[in-house]
Coordinates of C-alpha atoms in Angstrom, one line a residue:
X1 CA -74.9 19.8 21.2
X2 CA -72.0 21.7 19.6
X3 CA -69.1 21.5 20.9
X4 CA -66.3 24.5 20.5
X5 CA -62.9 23.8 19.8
X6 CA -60.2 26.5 20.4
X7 CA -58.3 27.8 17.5
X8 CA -54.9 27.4 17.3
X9 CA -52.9 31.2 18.8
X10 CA -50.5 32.1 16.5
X11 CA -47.3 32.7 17.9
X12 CA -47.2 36.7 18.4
X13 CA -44.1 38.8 17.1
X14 CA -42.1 40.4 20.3
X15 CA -43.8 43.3 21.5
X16 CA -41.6 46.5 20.3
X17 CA -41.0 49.1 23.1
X18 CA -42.0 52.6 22.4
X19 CA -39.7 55.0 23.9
X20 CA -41.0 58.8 25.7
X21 CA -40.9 60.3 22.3
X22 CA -43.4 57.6 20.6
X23 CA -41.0 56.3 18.5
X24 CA -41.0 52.3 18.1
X25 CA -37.6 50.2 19.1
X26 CA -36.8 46.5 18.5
X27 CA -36.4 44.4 21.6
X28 CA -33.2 43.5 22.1
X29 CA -31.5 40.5 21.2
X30 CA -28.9 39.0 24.3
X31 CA -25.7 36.9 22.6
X32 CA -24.5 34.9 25.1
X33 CA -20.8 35.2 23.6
X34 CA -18.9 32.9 26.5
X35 CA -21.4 30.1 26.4
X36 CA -21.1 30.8 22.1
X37 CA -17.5 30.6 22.5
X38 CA -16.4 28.0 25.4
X39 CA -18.7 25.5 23.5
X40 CA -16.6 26.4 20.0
X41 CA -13.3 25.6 22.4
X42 CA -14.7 22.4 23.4
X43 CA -15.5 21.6 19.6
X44 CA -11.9 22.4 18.4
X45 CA -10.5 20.8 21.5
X46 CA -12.6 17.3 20.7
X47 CA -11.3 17.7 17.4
X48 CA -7.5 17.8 18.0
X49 CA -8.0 14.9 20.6
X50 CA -9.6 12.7 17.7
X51 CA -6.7 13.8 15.5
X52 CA -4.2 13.0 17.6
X53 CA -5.7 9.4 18.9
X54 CA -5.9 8.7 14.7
X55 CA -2.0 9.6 14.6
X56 CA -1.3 7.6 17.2
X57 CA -3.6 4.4 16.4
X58 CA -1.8 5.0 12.4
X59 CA 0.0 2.2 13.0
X60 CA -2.4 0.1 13.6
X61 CA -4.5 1.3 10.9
X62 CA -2.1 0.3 8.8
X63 CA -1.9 -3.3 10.2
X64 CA -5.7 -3.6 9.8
X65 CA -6.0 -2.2 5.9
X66 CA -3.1 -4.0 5.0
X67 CA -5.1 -7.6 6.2
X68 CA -7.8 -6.7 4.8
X69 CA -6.3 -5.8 1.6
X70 CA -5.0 -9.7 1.4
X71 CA -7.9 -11.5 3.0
X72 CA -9.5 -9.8 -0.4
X73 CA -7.1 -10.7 -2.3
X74 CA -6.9 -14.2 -0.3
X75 CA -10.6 -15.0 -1.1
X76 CA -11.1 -15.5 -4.6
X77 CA -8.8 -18.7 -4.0
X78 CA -10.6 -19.3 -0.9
X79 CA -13.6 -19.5 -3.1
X80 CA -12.4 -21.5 -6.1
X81 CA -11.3 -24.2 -3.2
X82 CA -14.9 -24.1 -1.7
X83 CA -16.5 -24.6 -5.1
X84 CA -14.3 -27.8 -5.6
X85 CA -16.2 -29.0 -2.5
X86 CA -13.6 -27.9 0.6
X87 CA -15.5 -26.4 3.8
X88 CA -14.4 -23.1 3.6
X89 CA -12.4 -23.5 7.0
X90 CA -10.2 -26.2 5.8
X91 CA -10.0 -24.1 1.7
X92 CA -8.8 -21.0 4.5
X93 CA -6.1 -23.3 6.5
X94 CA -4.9 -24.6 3.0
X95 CA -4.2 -20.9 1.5
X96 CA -2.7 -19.7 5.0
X97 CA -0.6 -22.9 5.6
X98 CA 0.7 -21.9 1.9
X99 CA 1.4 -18.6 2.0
X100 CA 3.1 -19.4 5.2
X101 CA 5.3 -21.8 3.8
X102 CA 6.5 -19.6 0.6
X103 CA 6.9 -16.5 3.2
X104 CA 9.4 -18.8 5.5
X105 CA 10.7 -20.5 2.3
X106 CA 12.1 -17.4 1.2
X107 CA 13.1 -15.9 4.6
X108 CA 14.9 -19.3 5.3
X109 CA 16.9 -19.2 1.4
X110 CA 17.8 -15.8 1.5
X111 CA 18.8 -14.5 5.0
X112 CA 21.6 -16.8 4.8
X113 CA 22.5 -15.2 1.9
X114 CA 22.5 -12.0 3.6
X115 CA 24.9 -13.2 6.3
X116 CA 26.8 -15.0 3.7
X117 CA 27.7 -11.7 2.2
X118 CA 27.8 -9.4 5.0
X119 CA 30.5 -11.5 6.5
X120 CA 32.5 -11.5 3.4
X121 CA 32.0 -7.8 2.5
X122 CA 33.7 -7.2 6.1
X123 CA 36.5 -9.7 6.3
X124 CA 37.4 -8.9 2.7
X125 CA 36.6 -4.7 2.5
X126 CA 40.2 -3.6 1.9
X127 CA 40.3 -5.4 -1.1
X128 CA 37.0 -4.5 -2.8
X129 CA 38.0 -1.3 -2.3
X130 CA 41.5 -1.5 -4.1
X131 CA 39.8 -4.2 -6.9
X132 CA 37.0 -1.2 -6.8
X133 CA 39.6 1.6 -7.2
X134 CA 41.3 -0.3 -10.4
X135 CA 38.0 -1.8 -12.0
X136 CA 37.5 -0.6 -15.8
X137 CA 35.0 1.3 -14.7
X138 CA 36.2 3.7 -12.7
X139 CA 39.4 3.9 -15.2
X140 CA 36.8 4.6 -17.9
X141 CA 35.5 7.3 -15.6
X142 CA 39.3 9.0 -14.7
X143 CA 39.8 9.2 -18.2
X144 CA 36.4 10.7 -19.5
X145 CA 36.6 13.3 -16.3
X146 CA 40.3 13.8 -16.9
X147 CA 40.4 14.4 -12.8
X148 CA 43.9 12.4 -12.6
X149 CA 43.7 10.4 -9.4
X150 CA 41.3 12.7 -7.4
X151 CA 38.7 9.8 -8.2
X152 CA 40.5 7.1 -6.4
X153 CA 41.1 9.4 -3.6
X154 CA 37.4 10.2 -3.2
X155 CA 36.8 6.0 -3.3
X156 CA 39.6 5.3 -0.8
X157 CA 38.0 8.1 1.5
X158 CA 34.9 6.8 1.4
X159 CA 36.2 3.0 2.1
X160 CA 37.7 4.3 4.9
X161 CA 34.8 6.0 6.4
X162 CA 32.5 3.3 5.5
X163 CA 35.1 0.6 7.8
X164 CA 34.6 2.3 10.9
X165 CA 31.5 0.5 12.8
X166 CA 30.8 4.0 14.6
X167 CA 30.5 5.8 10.9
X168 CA 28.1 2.6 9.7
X169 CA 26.2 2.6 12.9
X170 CA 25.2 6.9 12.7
X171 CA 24.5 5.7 9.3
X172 CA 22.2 3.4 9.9
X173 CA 20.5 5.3 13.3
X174 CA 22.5 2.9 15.6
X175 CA 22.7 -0.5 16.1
X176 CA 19.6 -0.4 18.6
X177 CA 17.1 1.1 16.0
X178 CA 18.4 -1.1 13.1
X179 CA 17.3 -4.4 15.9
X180 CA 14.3 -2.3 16.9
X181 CA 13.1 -2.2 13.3
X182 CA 13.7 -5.6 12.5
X183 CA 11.9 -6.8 15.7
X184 CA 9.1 -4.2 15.1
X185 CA 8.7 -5.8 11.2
X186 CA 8.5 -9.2 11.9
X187 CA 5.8 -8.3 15.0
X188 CA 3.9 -6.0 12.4
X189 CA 4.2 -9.4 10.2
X190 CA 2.7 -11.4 12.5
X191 CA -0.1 -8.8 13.4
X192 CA -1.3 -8.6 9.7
X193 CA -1.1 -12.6 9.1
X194 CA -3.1 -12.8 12.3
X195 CA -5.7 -10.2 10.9
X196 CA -5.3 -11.8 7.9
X197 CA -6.7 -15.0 8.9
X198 CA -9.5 -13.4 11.0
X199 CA -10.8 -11.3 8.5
X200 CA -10.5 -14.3 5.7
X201 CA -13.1 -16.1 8.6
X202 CA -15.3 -13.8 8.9
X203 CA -15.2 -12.2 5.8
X204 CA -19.0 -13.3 4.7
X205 CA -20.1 -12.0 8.4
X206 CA -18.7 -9.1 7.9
X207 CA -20.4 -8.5 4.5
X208 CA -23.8 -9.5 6.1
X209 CA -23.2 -6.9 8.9
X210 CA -22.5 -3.6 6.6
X211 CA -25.3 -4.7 4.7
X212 CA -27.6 -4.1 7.6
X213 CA -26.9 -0.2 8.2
X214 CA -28.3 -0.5 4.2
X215 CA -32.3 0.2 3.9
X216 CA -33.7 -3.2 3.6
X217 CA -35.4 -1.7 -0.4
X218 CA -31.3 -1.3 -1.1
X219 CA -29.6 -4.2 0.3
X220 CA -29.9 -6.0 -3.4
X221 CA -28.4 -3.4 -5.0
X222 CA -25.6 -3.2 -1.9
X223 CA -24.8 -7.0 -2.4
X224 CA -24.2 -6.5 -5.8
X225 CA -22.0 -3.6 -5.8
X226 CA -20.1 -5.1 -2.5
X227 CA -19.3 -9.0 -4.7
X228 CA -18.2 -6.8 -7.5
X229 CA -16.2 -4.6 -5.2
X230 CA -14.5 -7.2 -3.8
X231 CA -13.8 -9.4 -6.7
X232 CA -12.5 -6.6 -8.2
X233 CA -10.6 -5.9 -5.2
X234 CA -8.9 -9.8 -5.3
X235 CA -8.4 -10.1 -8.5
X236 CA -6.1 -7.2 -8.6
X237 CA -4.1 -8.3 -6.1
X238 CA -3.7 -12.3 -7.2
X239 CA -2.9 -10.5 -10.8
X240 CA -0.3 -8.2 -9.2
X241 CA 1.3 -11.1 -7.1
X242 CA 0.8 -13.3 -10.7
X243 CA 3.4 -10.6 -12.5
X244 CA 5.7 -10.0 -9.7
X245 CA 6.2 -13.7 -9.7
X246 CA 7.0 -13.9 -13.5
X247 CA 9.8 -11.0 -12.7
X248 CA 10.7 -12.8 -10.1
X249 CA 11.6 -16.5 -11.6
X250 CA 12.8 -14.8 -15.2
X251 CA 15.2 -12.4 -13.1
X252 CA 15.9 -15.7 -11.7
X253 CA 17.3 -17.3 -14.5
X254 CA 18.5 -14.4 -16.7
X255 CA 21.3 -13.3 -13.7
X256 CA 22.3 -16.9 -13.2
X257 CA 23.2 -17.0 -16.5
X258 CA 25.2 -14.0 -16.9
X259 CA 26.5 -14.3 -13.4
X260 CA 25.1 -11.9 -11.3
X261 CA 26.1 -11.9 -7.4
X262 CA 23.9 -13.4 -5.3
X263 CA 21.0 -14.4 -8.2
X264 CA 19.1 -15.7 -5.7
X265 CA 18.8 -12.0 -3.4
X266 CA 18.3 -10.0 -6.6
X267 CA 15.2 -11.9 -7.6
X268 CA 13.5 -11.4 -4.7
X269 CA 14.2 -7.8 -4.7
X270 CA 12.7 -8.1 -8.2
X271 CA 9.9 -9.9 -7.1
X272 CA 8.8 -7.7 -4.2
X273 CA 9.3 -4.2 -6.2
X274 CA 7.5 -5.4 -8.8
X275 CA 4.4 -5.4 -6.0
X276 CA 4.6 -2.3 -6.3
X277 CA 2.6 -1.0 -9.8
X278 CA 4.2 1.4 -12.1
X279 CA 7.5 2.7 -10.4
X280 CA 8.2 -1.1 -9.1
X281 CA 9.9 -3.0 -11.7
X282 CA 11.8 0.6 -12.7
X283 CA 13.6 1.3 -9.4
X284 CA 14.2 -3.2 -8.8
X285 CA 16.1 -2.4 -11.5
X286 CA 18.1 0.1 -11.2
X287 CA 18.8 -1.2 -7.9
X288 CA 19.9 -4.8 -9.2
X289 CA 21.5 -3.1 -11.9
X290 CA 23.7 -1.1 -9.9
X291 CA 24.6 -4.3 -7.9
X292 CA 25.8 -6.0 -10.7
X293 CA 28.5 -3.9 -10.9
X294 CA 30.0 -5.4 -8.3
X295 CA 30.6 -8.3 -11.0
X296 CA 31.5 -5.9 -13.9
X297 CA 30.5 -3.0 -16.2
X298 CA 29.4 -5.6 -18.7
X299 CA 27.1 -7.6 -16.5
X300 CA 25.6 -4.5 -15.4
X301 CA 24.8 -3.5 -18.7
X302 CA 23.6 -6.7 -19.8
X303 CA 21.1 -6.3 -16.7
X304 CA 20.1 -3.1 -17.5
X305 CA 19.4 -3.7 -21.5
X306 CA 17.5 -6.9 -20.2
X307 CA 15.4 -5.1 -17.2
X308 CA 14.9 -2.3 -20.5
X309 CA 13.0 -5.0 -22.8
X310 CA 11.4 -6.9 -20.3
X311 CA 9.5 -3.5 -19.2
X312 CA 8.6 -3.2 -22.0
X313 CA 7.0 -6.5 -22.4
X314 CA 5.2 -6.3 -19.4
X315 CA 3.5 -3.1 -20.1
X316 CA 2.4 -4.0 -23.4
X317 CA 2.3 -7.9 -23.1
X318 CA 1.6 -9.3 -19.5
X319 CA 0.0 -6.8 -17.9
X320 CA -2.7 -5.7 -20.5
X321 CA -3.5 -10.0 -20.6
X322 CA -3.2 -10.5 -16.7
X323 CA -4.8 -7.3 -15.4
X324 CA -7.5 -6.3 -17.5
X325 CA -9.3 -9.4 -16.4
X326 CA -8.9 -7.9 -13.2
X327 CA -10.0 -4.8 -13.2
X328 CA -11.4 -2.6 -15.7
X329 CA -9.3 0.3 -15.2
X330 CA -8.4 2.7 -18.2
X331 CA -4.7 3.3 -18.5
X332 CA -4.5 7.0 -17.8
X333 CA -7.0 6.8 -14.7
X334 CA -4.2 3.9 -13.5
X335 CA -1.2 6.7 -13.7
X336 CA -3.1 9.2 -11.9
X337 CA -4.4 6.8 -9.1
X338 CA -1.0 5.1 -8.5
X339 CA 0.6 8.5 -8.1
X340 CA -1.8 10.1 -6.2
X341 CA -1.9 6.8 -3.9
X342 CA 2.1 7.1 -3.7
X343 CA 2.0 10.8 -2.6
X344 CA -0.7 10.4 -0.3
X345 CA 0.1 6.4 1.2
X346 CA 3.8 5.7 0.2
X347 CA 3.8 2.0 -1.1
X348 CA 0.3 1.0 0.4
X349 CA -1.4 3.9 -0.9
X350 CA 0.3 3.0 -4.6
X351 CA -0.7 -0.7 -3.8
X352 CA -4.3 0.1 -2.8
X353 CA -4.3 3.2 -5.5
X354 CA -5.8 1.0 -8.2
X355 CA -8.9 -1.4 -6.5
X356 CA -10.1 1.9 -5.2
X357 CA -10.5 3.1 -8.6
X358 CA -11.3 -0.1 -9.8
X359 CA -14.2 0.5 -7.0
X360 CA -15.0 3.7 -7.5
X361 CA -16.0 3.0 -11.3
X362 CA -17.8 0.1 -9.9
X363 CA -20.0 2.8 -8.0
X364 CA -20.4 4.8 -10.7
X365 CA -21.1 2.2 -13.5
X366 CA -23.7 0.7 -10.9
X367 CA -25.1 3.6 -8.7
X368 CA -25.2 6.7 -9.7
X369 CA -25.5 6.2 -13.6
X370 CA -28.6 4.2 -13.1
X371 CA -29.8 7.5 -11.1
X372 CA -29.0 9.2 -13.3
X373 CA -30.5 8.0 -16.1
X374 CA -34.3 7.5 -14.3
X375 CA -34.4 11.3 -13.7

């Protein structure tokens, strides 16, 4: 018995409509214009809401890279300590209960400091203004400028406007927003330590969940890249911290000895611009520089001429020997990263500038040459 099976219609063209005349017309074609456009509205309007609930949530965006930048940079340490046989909780609670410590350490040496000075910069302004007015610098200055007295004038103005508290406190956007800020950075502290410490915790987790949206063929390949990522990622940053620190304690001990106001303050400025690659060190200083004049003209110079060789050590001495072993990053490609992060980010985006293009040549070394090459 043979049974017939029905062949497949194919779809037919639209019928074209002959008019009176016998000539042939195409049908027309309806373009629903309002449905076209309301759904286009809706689009744009989705779109500006998502923009404008990123803008808002920046802040908090910023919390969460910056803790995850330092559980990264966190973790090699964590590991070392788990290899020397500590349970990675405990290894975690050690690094944390340090950093801790060195972060209220400082805090607790230098905000008296800050108070220290304050308080004598207020009870005592009239006369670092006159000592100011008739320093050897500023009589250098009269005499290259040949303006007579118009410089003093210009310094006792400024003295004066400067010892009014409503002048300082437009200056500064008001004593409200100066407290504001200061309570807002020590709850954004306490945000990013607490993130910190989560994301040190479940760091592995975390790895072992973004490997999952990776085809199960590709997760090898994923792991790799990710360890290398990541250890690239931490190294940078331990080897960042490892040269601010050497700024830090040889500022330290070169402005004690020349006498420097406050030694103590101006190293830690040193220390925490020098976080900051490329520009850091440069504008710490300039800045501690210019505060040595408070001393004299010659301690400011013997700052400056001292910040001018030990610049130059560190870019062709300590850095090359601490950072190459932490990323493999060629010196040009660092440049245009760190600038480009700077524009873009401020100081995180110079800080994060250079493990993203550590990573990126990670991805390209591992990934896409390999492709490449099999084609």
């Amino acid at each position: 018995m043979r049974i017939r099976t029905k062949r497949p219609v194919a779809p037919q063209p639209p019928a074209t409509e002959v008019t009176s005349d016998g000539d042939a017309r195409a049908p027309e074609v309806k373009i629903r214009a309002f449905r076209i456009g309301f759904i286009g509205a809706l689009g744009v309007l989705l779109a500006l809401m998502l923009g404008g609930i990123i803008a808002e949530l920046g802040t908090v965006i910023l919390y969460v890279a910056l803790a995850l930048f330092l559980a990264l940079g966190l973790d090699p340490v964590v590991s070392w300590l788990q290899r020397r046989g500590m349970p990675r909780w405990a290894a975690i609670l050690g690094v944390v209960i340090v950093v801790v410590g060195l972060f209220v350490g400082l805090i607790a040496t230098i905000v008296p400091l800050i108070v220290e000075q304050t308080t004598y910069v207020i009870e005592n302004w009239p006369t670092i203004v006159e000592n100011f007015k008739h320093s050897d610098l500023v009589g250098w200055l009269n005499s290259v400028s040949g303006s007579g007295d118009a410089l003093n004038d210009a310094i006792e103005s400024v003295g004066k406007w400067l010892a009014d508290p409503e002048n300082l406190g437009s200056l500064g956007g008001g004593i409200l927003a100066v407290g504001a800020g200061i309570a807002g950075g020590f709850t954004g502290a306490t945000i990013v330590l607490i993130l910190t410490l989560y994301f040190l915790a479940s760091l592995d987790s975390m790895k072992r969940y973004a490997a999952r949206f990776v085809p199960a063929s590709s997760r090898g390949g994923y792991r790799d890249v990710s360890e290398e990522i990541t250890g690239s990622v931490g190294r940078y940053v331990m080897g960042q911290v490892s040269l601010a620190a050497v700024n830090g304690v040889l500022s330290l001990v070169f402005l004690t000895i020349i006498g420097a106001p406050a030694p103590i303050l101006l190293a830690f400025i040193a220390f925490l611009f020098s976080l900051v690659p490329l520009v850091g060190t440069l504008s710490g200083a300039v800045i501690i520089s210019l505060v040595c004049l408070a001393a004299s003209p010659a301690t400011a110079l013997a700052a400056a001429i001292y910040y001018l060789i030990y610049m130059q050590v560190e870019a062709y001495v300590l850095s090359p020997r601490i950072m190459n072993r932490a990323v493999s990053v060629p010196g040009a490609l660092v440049v245009i990263a760190a600038v480009a992060g700077g524009t873009l980010g401020g100081v995180l985006g110079a800080l994060v500038a250079i493990p993203v293009a550590a990573s990126l040549i990670i991805i390209v070394q591992k990934v896409i040459f390999p492709r490449q090459d099999t084609i």
